[in-house]
Short mmCIF file of C-alpha atoms in Angstrom, two decimals:
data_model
loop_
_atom_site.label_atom_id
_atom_site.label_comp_id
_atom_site.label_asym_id
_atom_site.label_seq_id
_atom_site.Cartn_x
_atom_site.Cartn_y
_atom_site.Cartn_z
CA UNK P 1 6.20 -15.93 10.09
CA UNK P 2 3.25 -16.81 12.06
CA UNK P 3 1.46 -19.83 11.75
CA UNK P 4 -1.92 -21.17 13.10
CA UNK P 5 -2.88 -24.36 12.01
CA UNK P 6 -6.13 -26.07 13.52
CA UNK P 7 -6.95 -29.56 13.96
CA UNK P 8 -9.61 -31.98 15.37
CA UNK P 9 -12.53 -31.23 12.73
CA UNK P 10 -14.68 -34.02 10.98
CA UNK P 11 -17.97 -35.58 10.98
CA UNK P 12 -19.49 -35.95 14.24
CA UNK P 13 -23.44 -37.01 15.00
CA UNK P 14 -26.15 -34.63 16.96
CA UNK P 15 -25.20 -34.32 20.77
CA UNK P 16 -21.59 -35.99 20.51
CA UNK P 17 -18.59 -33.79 21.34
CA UNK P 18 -15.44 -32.89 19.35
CA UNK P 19 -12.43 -30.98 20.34
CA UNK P 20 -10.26 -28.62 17.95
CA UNK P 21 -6.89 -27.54 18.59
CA UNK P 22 -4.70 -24.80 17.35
CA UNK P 23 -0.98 -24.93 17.31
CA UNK P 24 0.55 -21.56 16.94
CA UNK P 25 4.33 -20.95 16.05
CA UNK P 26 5.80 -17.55 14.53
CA UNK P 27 5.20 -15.12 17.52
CA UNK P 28 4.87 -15.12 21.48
CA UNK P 29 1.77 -16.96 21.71
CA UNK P 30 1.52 -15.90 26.02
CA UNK P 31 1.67 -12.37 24.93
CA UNK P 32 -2.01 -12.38 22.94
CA UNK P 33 -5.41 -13.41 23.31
CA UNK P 34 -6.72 -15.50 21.07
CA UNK P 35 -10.04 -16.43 19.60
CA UNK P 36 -12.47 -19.14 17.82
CA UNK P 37 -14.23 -17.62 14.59
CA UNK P 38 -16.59 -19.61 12.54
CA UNK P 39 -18.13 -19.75 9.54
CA UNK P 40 -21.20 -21.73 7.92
CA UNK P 41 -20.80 -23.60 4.54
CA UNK P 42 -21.56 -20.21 2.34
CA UNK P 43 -22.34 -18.26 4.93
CA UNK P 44 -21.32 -15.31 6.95
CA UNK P 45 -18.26 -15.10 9.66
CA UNK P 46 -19.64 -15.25 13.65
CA UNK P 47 -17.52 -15.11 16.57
CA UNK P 48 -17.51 -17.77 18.82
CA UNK P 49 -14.50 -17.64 21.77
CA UNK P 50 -12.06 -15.79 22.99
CA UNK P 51 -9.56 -16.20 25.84
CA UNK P 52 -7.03 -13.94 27.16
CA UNK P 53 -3.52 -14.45 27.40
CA UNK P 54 -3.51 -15.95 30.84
CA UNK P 55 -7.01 -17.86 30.56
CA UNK P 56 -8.34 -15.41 33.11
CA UNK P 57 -10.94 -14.10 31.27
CA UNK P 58 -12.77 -16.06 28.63
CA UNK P 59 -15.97 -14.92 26.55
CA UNK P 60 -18.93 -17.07 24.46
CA UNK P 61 -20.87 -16.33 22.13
CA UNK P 62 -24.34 -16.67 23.35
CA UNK P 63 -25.38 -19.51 20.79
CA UNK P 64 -22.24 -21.62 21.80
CA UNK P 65 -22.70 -20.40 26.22
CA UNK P 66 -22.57 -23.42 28.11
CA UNK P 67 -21.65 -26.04 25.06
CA UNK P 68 -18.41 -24.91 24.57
CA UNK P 69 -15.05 -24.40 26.23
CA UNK P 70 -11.98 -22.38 25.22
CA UNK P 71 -8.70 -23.31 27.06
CA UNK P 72 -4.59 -22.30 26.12
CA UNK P 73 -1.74 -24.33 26.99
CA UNK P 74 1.02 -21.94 26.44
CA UNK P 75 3.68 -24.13 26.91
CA UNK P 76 2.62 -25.65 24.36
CA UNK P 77 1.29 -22.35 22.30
CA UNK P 78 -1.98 -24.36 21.67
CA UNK P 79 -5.58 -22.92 21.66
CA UNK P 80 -8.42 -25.60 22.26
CA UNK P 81 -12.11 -25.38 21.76
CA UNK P 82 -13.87 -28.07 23.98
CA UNK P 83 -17.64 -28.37 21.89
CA UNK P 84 -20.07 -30.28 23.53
CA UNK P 85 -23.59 -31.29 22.75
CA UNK P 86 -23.15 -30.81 19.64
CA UNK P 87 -26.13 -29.52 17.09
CA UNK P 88 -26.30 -29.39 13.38
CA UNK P 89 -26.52 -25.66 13.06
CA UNK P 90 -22.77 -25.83 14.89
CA UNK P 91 -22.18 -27.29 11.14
CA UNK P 92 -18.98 -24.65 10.39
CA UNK P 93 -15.20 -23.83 9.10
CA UNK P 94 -14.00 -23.31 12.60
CA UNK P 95 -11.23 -20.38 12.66
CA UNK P 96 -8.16 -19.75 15.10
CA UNK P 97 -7.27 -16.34 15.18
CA UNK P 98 -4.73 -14.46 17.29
CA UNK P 99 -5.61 -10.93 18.40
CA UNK P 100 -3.84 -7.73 17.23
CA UNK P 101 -4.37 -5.57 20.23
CA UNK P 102 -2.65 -7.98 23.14
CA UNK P 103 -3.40 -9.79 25.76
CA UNK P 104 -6.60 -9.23 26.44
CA UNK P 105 -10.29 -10.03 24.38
CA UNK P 106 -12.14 -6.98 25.23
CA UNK P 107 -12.06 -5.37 21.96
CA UNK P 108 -10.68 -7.98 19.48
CA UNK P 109 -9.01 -7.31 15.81
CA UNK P 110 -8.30 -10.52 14.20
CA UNK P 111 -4.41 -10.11 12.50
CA UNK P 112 -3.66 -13.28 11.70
CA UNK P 113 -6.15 -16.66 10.91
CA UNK P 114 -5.68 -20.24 10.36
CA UNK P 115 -6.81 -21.92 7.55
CA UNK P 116 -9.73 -23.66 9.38
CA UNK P 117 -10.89 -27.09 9.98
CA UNK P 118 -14.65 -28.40 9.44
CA UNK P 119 -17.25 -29.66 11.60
CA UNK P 120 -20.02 -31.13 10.09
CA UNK P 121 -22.59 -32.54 12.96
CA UNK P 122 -25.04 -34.72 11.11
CA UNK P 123 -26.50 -38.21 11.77
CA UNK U 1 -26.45 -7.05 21.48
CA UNK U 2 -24.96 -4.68 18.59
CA UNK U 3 -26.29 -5.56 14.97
CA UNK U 4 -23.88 -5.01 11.94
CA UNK U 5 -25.30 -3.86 8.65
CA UNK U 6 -23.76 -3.55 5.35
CA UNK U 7 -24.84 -2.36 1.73
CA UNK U 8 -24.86 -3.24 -0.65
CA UNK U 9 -24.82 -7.11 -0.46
CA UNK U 10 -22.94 -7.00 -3.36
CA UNK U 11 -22.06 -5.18 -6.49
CA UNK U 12 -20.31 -5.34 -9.64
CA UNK U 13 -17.64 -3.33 -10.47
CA UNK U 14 -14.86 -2.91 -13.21
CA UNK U 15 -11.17 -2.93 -12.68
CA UNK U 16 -9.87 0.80 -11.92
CA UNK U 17 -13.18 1.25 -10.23
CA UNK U 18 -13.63 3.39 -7.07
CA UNK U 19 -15.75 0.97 -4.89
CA UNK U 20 -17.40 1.81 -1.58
CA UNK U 21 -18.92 -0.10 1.07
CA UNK U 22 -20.74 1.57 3.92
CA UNK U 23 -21.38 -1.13 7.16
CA UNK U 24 -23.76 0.46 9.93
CA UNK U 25 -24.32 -0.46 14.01
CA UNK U 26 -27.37 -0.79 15.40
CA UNK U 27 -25.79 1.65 18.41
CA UNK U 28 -22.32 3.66 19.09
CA UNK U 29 -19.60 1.45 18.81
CA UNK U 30 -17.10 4.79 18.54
CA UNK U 31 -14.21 3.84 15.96
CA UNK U 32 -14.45 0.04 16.90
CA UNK U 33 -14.80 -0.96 13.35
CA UNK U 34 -12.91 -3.55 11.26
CA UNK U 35 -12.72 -4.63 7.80
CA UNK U 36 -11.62 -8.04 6.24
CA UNK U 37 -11.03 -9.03 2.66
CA UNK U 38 -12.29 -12.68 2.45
CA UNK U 39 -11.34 -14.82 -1.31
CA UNK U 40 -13.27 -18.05 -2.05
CA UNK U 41 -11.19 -21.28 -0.05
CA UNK U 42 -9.37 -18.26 2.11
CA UNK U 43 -9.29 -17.21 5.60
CA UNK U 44 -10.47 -13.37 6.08
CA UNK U 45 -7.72 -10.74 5.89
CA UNK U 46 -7.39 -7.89 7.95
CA UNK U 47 -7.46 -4.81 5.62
CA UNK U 48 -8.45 -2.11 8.40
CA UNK U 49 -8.59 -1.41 11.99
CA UNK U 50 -10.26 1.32 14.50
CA UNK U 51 -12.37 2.17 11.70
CA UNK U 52 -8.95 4.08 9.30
CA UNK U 53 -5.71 2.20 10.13
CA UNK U 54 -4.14 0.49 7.54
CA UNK U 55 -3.29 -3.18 8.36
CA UNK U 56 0.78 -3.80 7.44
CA UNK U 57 1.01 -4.59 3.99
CA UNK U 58 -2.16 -3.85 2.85
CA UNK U 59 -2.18 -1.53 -0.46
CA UNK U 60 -2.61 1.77 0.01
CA UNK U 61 -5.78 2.07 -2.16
CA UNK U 62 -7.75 0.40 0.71
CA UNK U 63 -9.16 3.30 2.91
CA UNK U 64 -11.64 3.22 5.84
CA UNK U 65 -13.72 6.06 7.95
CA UNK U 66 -16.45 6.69 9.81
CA UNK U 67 -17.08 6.96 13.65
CA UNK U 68 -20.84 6.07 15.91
CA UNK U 69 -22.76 4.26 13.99
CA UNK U 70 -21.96 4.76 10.13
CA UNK U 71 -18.45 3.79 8.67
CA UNK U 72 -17.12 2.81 4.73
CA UNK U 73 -14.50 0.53 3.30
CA UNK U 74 -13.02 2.79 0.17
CA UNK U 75 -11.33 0.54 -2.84
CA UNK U 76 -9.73 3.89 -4.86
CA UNK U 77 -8.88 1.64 -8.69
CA UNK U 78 -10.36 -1.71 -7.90
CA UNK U 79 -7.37 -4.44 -9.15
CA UNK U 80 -8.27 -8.04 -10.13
CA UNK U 81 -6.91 -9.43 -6.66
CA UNK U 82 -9.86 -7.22 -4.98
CA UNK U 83 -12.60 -9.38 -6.43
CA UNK U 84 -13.74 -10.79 -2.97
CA UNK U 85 -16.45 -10.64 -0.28
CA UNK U 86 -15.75 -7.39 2.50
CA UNK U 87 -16.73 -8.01 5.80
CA UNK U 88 -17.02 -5.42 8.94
CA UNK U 89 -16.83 -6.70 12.53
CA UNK U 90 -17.42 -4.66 15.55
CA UNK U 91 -14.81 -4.62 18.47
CA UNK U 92 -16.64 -2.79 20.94
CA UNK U 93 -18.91 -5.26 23.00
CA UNK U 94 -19.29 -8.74 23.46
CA UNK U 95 -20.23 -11.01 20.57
CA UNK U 96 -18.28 -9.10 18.38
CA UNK U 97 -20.31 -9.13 15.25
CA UNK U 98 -19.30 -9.61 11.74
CA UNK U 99 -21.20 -7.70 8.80
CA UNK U 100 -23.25 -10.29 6.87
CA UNK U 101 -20.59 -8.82 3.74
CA UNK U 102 -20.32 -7.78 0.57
CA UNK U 103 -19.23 -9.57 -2.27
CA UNK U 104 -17.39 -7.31 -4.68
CA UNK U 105 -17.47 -9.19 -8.37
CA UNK U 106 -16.55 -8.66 -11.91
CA UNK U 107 -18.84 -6.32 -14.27
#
């Protein structure tokens, strides 16, 4: 059965940094890209990440370019989302989500999702 | 960047209903069209894929078309358990939009 189960939310102030991790058990994690989806307290779902299955290719949204960082460890079948500078509108349920069509994020279809973990950035 | 549309933003339907959903990009995105089923507290579901494949295990009465620009999520005899938002999200380019949904609720 597979299994994604993030980590790392919580309450964080304006301009601090957070990191979330995704532990992933239930399939080959180094045969699939994976991604970051989020979504706003009653709002709508926006993509955020996405990294292939060998980190070489990696892609932002633009409201998150240059903030954040996605990284893998598959030894360790774990997806991380560095987020720096934080701001409040990066207030979210922050999704994991493996990608149906393989290895690669150019055209992503989200199969499987974790049950998310919250960010609020507030001061 | 591609812009996803979708109508209505809700609607209110009866069990054994035939529901449909129509989502719309701003450009061509050929069959690179998704759906997801999304219940309050839950992650999204994958119902459909490439715009008509049926996700495993997803009930049959879940049916999806369209090519370009215009494509539809079909519910043939709405069930309680399909009482939920629908979202589309375009595969095609970068930032890989989601729909703004539609929540599907009880008449």
């Amino acid at each position: 059965e597979v299994q994604l189960v993030e980590s790392g939310g919580g309450l964080v102030q304006p301009g601090r940094s957070l990191r979330l991790s995704c532990a992933a058990s239930g399939f080959t994690f180094d045969d699939y890209a994976m991604h970051w989806v989020r979504q706003p307290p009653g709002k709508g779902l926006e993509w955020v990440s996405g990294i292939s299955w060998n980190s070489g290719n990696r892609g932002y949204a633009d409201s998150v370019k240059g903030r954040f960082t996605i990284s893998r460890d598959n030894a360790k079948n774990s997806l991380y989302l560095q987020m720096n500078s934080l701001r409040p509108e990066d207030t979210a349920l922050y999704y994991c989500a493996k990608d149906k069509r393989g290895g690669n994020i150019g055209s992503p279809t989200f199969d499987y999702w974790g049950q998310g973990t919250l960010v609020t950035v507030s001061s | 960047d591609i812009q996803m549309t979708q109508s209505p933003s809700s609607l209110s339907a009866s069990v054994g209903d035939r529901v449909t959903i129509t989502c719309r990009a701003s450009q061509s995105i050929s069959r690179y069209l998704n759906w997801y089923q999304q219940k309050p507290g839950k992650a999204p579901k994958l119902l459909i894929y490439a715009a008509s494949s049926l996700q495993s295990g997803v009930p049959s009465r879940f049916s999806g078309s369209g090519s370009g620009t215009d494509f539809t999520l079909t519910i043939n005899s709405l069930q309680p358990e399909d009482f939920a938002t629908y979202y589309c999200q375009q595969s095609y380019s970068t930032l890989f939009a989601f729909g703004p949904g539609t929540k599907v609720d009880f008449k």
